[in-house]
CSV table of C-alpha atoms in Angstrom, one decimal:
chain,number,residue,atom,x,y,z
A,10,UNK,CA,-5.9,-17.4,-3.0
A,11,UNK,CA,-2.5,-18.4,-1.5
A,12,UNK,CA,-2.4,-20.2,1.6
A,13,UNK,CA,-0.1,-19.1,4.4
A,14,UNK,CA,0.6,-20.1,7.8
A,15,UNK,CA,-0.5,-19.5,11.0
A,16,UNK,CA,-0.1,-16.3,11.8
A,17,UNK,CA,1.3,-17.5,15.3
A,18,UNK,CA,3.9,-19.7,13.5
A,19,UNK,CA,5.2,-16.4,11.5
A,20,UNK,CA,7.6,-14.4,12.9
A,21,UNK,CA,6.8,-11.1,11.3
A,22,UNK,CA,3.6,-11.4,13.2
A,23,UNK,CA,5.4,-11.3,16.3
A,24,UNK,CA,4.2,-8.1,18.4
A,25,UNK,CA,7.4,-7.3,19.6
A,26,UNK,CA,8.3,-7.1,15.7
A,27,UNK,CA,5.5,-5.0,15.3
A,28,UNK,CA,6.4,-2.6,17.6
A,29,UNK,CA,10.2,-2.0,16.4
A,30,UNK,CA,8.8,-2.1,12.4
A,31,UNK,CA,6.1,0.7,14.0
A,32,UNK,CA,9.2,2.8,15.8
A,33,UNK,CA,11.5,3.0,12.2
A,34,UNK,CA,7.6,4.2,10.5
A,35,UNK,CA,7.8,7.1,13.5
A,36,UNK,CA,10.9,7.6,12.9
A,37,UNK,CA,10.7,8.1,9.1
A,38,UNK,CA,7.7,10.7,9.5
A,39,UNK,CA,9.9,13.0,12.1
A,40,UNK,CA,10.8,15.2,9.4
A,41,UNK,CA,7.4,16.4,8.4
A,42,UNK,CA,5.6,19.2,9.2
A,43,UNK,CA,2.5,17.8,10.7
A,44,UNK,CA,-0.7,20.3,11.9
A,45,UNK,CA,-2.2,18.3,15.2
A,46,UNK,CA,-5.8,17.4,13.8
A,47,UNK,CA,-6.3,13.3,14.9
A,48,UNK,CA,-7.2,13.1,18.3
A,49,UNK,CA,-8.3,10.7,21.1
A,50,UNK,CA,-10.8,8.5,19.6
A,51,UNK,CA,-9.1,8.6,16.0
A,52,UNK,CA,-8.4,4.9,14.9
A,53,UNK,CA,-10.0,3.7,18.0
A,54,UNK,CA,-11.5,-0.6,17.4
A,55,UNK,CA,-15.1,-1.3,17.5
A,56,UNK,CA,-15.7,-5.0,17.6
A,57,UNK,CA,-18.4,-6.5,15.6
A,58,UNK,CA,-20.1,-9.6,17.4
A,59,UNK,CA,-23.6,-9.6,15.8
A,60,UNK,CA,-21.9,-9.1,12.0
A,61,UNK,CA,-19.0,-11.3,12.7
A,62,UNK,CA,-21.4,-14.3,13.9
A,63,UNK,CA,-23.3,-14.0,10.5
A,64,UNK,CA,-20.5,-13.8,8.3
A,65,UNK,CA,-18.0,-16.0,10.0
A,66,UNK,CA,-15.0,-13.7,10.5
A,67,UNK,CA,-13.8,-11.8,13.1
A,68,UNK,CA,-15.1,-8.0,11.4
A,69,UNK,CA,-13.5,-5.2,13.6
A,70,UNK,CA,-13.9,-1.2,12.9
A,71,UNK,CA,-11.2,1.2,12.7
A,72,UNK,CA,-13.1,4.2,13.6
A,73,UNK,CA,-11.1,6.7,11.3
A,74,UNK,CA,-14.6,8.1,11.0
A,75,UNK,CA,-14.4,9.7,14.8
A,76,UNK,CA,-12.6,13.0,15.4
A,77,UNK,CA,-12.5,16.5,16.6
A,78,UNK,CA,-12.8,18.5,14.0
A,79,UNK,CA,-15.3,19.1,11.0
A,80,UNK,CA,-17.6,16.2,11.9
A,81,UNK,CA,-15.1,13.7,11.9
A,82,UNK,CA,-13.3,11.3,9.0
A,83,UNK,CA,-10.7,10.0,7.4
A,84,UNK,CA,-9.2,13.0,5.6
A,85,UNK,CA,-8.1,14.5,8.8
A,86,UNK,CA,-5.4,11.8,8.4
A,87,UNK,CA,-4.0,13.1,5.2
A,88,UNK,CA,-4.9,16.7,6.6
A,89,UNK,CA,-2.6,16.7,9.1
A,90,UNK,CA,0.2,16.3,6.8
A,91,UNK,CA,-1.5,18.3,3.8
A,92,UNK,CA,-1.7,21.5,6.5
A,93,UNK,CA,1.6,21.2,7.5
A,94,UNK,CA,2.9,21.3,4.4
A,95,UNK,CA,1.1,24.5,3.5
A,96,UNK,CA,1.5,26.1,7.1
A,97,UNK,CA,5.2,25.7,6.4
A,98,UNK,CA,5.3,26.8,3.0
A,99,UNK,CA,3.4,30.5,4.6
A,100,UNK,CA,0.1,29.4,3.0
A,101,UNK,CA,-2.8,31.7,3.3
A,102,UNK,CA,-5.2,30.3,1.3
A,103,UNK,CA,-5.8,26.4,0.5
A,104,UNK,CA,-7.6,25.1,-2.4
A,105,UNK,CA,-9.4,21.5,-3.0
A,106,UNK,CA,-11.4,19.8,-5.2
A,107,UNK,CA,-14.2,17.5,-4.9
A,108,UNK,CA,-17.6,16.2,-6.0
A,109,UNK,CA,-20.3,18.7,-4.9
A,110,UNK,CA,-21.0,16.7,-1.8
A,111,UNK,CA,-17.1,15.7,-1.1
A,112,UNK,CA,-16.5,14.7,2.4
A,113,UNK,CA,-12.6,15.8,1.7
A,114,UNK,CA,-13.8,19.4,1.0
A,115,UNK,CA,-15.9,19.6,4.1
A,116,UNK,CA,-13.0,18.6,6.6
A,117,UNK,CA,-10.8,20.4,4.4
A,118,UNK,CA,-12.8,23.4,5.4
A,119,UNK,CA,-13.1,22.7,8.6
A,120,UNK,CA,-9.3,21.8,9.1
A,121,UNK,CA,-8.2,25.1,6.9
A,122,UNK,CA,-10.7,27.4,10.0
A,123,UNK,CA,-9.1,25.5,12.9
A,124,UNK,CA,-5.2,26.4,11.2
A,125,UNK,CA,-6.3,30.2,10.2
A,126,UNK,CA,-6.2,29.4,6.4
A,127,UNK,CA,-9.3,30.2,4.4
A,128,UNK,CA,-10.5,27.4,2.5
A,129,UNK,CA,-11.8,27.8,-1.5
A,130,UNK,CA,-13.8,24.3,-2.7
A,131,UNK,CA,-14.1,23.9,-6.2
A,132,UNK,CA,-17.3,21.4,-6.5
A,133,UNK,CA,-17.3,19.6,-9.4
A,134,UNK,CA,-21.7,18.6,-10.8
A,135,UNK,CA,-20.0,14.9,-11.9
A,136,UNK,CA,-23.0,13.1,-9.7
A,137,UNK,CA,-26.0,13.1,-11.8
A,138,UNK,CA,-28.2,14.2,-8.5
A,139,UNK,CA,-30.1,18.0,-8.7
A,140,UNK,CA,-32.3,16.8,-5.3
A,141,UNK,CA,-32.5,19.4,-2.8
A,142,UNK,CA,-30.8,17.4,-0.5
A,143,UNK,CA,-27.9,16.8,-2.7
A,144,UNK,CA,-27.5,20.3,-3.7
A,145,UNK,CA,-28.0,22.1,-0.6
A,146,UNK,CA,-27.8,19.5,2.2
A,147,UNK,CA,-25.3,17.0,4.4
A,148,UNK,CA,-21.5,18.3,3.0
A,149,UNK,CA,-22.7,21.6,1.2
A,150,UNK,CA,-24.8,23.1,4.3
A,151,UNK,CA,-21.8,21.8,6.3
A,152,UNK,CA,-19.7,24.0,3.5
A,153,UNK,CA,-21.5,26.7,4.1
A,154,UNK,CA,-21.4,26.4,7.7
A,155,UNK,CA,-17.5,26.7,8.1
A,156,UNK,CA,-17.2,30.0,5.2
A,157,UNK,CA,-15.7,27.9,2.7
A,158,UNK,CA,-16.1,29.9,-1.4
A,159,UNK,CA,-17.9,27.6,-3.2
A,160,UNK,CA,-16.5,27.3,-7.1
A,161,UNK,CA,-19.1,25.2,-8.5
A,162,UNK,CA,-18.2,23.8,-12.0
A,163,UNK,CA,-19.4,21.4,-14.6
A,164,UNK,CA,-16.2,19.5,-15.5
A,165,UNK,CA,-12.9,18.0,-14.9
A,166,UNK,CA,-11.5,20.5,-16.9
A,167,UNK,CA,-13.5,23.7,-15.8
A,168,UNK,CA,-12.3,22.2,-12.3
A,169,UNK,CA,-8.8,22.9,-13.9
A,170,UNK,CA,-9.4,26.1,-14.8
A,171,UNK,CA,-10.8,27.2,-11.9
A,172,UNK,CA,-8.1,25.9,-9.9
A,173,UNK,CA,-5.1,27.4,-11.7
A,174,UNK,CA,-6.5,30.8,-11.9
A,175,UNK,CA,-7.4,30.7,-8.1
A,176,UNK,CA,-3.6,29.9,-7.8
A,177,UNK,CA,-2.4,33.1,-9.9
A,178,UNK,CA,-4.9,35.0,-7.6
A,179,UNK,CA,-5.5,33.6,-4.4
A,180,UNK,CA,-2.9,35.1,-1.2
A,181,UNK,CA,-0.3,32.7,-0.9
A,182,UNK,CA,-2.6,29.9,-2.1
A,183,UNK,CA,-1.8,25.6,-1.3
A,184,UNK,CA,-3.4,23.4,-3.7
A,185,UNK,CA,-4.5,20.1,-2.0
A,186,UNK,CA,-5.5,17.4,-4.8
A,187,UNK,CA,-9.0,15.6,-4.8
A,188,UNK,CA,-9.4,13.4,-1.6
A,189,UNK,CA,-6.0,14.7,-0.5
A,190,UNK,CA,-4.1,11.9,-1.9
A,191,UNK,CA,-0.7,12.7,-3.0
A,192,UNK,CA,1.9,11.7,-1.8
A,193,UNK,CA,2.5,14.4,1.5
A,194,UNK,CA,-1.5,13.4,2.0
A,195,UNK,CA,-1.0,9.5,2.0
A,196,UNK,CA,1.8,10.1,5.0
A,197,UNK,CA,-1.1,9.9,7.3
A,198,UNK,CA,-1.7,6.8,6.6
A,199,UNK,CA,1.6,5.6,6.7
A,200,UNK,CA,1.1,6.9,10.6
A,201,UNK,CA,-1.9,4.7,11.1
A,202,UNK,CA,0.1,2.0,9.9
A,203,UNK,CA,2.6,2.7,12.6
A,204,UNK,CA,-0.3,2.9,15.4
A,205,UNK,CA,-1.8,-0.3,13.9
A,206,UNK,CA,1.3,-1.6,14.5
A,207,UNK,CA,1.8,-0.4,17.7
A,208,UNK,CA,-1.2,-2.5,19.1
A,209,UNK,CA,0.2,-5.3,18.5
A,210,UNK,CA,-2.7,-6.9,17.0
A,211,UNK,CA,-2.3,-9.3,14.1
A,212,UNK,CA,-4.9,-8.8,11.0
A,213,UNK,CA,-5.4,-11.6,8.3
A,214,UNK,CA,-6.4,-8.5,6.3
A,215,UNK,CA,-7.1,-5.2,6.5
A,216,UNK,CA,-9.7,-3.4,4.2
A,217,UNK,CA,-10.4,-0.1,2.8
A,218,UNK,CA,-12.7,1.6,0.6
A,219,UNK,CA,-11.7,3.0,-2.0
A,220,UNK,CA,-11.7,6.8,-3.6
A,221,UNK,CA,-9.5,8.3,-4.9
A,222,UNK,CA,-6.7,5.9,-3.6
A,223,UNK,CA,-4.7,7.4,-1.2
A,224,UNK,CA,-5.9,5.7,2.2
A,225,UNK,CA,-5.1,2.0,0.3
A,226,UNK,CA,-1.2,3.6,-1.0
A,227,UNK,CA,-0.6,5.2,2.3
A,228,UNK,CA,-1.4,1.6,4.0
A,229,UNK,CA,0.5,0.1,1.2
A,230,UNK,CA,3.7,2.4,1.6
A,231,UNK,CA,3.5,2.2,5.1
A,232,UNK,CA,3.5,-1.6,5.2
A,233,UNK,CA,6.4,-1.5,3.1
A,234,UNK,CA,8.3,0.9,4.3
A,235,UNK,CA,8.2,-1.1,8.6
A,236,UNK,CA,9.0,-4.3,6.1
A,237,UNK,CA,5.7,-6.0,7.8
A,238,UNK,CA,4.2,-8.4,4.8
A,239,UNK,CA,0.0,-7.3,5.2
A,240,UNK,CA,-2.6,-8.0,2.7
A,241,UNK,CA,-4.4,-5.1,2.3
A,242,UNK,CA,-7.7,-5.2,0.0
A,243,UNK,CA,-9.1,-2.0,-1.9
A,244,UNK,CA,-12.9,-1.8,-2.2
A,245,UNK,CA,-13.6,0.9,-5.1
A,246,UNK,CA,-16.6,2.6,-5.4
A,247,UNK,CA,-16.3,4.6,-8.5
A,248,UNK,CA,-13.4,3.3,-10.2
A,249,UNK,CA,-12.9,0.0,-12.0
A,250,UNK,CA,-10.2,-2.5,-10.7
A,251,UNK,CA,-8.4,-1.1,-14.2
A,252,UNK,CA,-8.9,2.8,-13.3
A,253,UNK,CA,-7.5,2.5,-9.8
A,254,UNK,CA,-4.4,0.3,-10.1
A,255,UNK,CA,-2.0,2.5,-11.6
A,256,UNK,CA,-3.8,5.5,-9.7
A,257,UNK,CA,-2.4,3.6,-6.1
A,258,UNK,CA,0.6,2.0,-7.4
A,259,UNK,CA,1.8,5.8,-8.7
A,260,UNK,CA,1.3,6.8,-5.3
A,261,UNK,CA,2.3,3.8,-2.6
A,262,UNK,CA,5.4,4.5,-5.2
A,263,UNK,CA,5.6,8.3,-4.5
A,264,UNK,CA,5.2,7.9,-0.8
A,265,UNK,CA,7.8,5.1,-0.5
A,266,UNK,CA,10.4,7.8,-2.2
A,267,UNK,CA,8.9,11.1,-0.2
A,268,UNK,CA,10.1,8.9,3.2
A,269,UNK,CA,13.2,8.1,1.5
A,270,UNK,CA,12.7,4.5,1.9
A,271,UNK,CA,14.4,1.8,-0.8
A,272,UNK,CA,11.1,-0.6,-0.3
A,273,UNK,CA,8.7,-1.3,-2.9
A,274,UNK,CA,4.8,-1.3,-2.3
A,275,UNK,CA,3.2,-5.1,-3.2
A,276,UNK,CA,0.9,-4.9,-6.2
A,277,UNK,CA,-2.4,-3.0,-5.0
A,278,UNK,CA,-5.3,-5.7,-4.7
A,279,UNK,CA,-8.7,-3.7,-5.6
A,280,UNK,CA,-11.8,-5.2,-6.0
A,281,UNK,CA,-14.8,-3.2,-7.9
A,282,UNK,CA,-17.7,-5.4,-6.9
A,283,UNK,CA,-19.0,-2.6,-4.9
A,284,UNK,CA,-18.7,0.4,-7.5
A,285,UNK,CA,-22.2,-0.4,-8.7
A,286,UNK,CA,-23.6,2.2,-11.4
A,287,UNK,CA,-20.6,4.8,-10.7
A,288,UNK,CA,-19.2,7.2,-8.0
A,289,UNK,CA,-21.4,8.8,-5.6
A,290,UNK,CA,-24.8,6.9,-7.0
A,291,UNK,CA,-26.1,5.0,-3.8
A,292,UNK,CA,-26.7,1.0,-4.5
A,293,UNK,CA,-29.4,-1.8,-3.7
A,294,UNK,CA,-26.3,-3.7,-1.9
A,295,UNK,CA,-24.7,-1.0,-0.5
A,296,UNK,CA,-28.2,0.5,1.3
A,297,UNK,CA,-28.6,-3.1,2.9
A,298,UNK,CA,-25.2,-3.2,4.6
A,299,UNK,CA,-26.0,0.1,5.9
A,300,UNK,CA,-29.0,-1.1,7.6
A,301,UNK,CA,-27.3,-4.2,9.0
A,302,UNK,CA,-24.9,-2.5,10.2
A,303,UNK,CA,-26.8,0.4,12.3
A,304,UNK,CA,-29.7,-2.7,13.2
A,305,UNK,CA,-27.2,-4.8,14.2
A,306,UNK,CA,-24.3,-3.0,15.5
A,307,UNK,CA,-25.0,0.5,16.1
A,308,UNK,CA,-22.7,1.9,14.0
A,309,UNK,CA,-24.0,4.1,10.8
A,310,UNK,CA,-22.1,3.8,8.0
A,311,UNK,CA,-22.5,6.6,4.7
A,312,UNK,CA,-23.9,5.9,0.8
A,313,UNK,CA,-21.3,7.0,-1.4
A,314,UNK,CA,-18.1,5.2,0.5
A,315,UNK,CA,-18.8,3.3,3.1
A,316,UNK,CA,-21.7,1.3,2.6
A,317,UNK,CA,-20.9,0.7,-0.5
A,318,UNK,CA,-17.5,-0.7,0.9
A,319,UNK,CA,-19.5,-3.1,3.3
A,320,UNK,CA,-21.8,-4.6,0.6
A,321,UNK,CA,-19.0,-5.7,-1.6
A,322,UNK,CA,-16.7,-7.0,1.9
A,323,UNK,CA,-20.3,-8.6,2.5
A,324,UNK,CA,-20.5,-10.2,-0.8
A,325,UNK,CA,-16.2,-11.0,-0.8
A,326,UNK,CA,-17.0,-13.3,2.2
A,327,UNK,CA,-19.8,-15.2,0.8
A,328,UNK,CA,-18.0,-16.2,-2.7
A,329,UNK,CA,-14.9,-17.2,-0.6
A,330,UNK,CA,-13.0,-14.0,-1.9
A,331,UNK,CA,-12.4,-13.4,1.7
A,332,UNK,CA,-11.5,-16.4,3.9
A,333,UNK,CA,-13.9,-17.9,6.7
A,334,UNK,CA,-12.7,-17.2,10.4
A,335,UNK,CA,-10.7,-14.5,9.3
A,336,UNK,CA,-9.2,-11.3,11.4
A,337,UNK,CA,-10.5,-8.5,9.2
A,338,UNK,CA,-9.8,-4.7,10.4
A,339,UNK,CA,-12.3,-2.6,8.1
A,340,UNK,CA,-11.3,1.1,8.3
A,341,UNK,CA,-14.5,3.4,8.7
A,342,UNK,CA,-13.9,6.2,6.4
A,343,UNK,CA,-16.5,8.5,7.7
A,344,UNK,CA,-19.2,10.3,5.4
A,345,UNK,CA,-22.1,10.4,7.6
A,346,UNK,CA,-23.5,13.7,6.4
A,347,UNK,CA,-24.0,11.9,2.9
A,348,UNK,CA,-27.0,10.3,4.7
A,349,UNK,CA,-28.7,13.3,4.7
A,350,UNK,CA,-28.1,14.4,1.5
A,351,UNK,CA,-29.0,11.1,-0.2
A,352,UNK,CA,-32.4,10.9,2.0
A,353,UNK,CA,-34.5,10.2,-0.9
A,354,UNK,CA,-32.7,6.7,-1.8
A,355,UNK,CA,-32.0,5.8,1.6
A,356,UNK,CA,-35.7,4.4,2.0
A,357,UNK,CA,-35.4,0.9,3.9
A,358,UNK,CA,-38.7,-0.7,5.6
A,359,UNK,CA,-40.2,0.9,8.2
A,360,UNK,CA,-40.7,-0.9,11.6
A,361,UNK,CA,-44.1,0.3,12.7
A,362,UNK,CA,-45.6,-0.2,16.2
């Protein structure tokens, strides 16, 4: 770890700074098609005294879990953008990909009813989980719910042929890659850059879990792009440090160039502590952080992203990884209907009266 001054002593951490770096981001994303879908509430901070105290850093939420539409989450970032793009390319039809209990496909859905498009989810069985409530519950009764056609397949590459036939045959069809993240989807993170920026508040770090990489490139190209230095920490929960690396530096790259900007995107610092035995498989450290954070704070965080996320920030803390007394913004991803699909290895004590 590099030390590095005060951030009061650095004059990129200026707000005023902040604020023009946030105005050229706004400025960059004028020219794309955006379909309204954050809302009041999106992005919103949820201090974290109780947590904070134990751990001794200042832990804040970015509640990118909260929103309008489809139950709320972080995809309605990149949707905004993705929908756009398809709305102004006379899309009738959207297709996505996802695990079978994909949060992306579920506010894809939801997102594609809102815009008059109709939504086809190819679900991919790569979670070795045939429980009920993983088959029929959380996401897929949420699916169900919002008249998305189910594709279910086996593989990667039935996924691929499912996908490029439903584009020879499908009404004007969009494709939309898994978790949204290309480059047109990682623009809406670039915009919460700019709104982080707007606030004027300084962050030693900010930290994200980590997919399928584009909420950690958007951040990345967005940083760059404004030309504000941010250290910006990847928490994988599938991939290994190896996987994902090239995955986000392809596309911090490709967003960089899609806004036209000349700035290069830092090296992408992941961390795979948290990925346990693989994506979407719940873990021992990942269960505890959610029930610290729901006993302790009130907020409920989900299995397969975001408590997964906490346990390794949790663990990054307490080997040093992450400083003591530092100003850490953790973005909440969403995911809660994964709780209810995963009910069989969410089993913490029970508090009896």
């Amino acid at each position: 770890m590099t030390a590095h001054h005060h951030p009061d002593h650095h004059p990129d951490h200026h707000p005023d700074h902040h604020r023009a770096a946030a105005a050229r981001l706004w400025h960059a994303l004028k020219p794309f098609p955006r379909y309204p879908l954050v809302t009041p509430g999106t992005g919103s901070h949820t201090a974290l005294p109780a947590l904070s105290a134990d751990l001794g850093i200042t832990l804040t939420l970015m509640r990118d879990d909260v929103g309008a539409y489809g139950g709320g989450g972080n995809k309605l970032r990149k949707l905004e953008y993705l929908l756009g793009a398809a709305l102004e390319q006379g899309a009738k039809t959207v297709i996505t990909v996802g695990a079978v209990q994909s949060n992306h496909c579920r506010l894809t859905a939801a997102a594609c009813r809102r815009a008059g498009l109709e939504p086809h989810l190819v679900l991919v069985r790569m979670v070795p989980n045939t429980t009920p409530d993983y088959v029929n519950n959380g996401n897929v009764l949420l699916d169900t719910l919002a008249g998305a056609v189910l594709h279910y397949v086996d593989t990667a590459e039935e996924a691929r042929a499912t996908i490029a036939t439903l584009m020879q045959t499908l009404d004007h069809p969009y494709y939309i890659p898994a978790g949204g993240s290309d480059a047109t989807g990682a623009l809406g993170y670039v915009q919460a850059v700019a709104e982080i920026l707007d606030s004027g508040q300084h962050w030693d770090l900010i930290v994200t879990t980590l997919g399928s990489g584009g909420t950690q490139a958007g951040l990345l190209a967005g940083y760059a792009a404004a030309g504000v230095p941010q250290r910006i920490l990847g928490l994988s929960i599938g991939y290994t440090v190896a996987e994902a690396t090239p995955i986000v530096a392809t596309d911090a790259a490709n967003t960089l160039t899609l806004l036209g900007s000349c700035a290069n995107a830092p090296a992408p610092w992941i961390d795979d502590r948290g990925k346990g035995e693989g994506y979407g498989i719940v873990s021992p450290a990942g269960n505890d952080a959610i029930t610290a954070m729901i006993r302790q704070e009130g907020v409920f965080l989900d299995p397969v992203y975001t408590g997964k996320a906490m346990g390794a920030l949790f663990s990054a803390v307490h080997d040093g990884t992450i400083r003591a007394r530092s100003r850490v913004l953790f973005i909440h991803t969403g995911g809660f209907p994964g709780l209810f699909a995963y009910q069989p290895f969410l089993t913490p004590v029970q508090a009896h009266g």
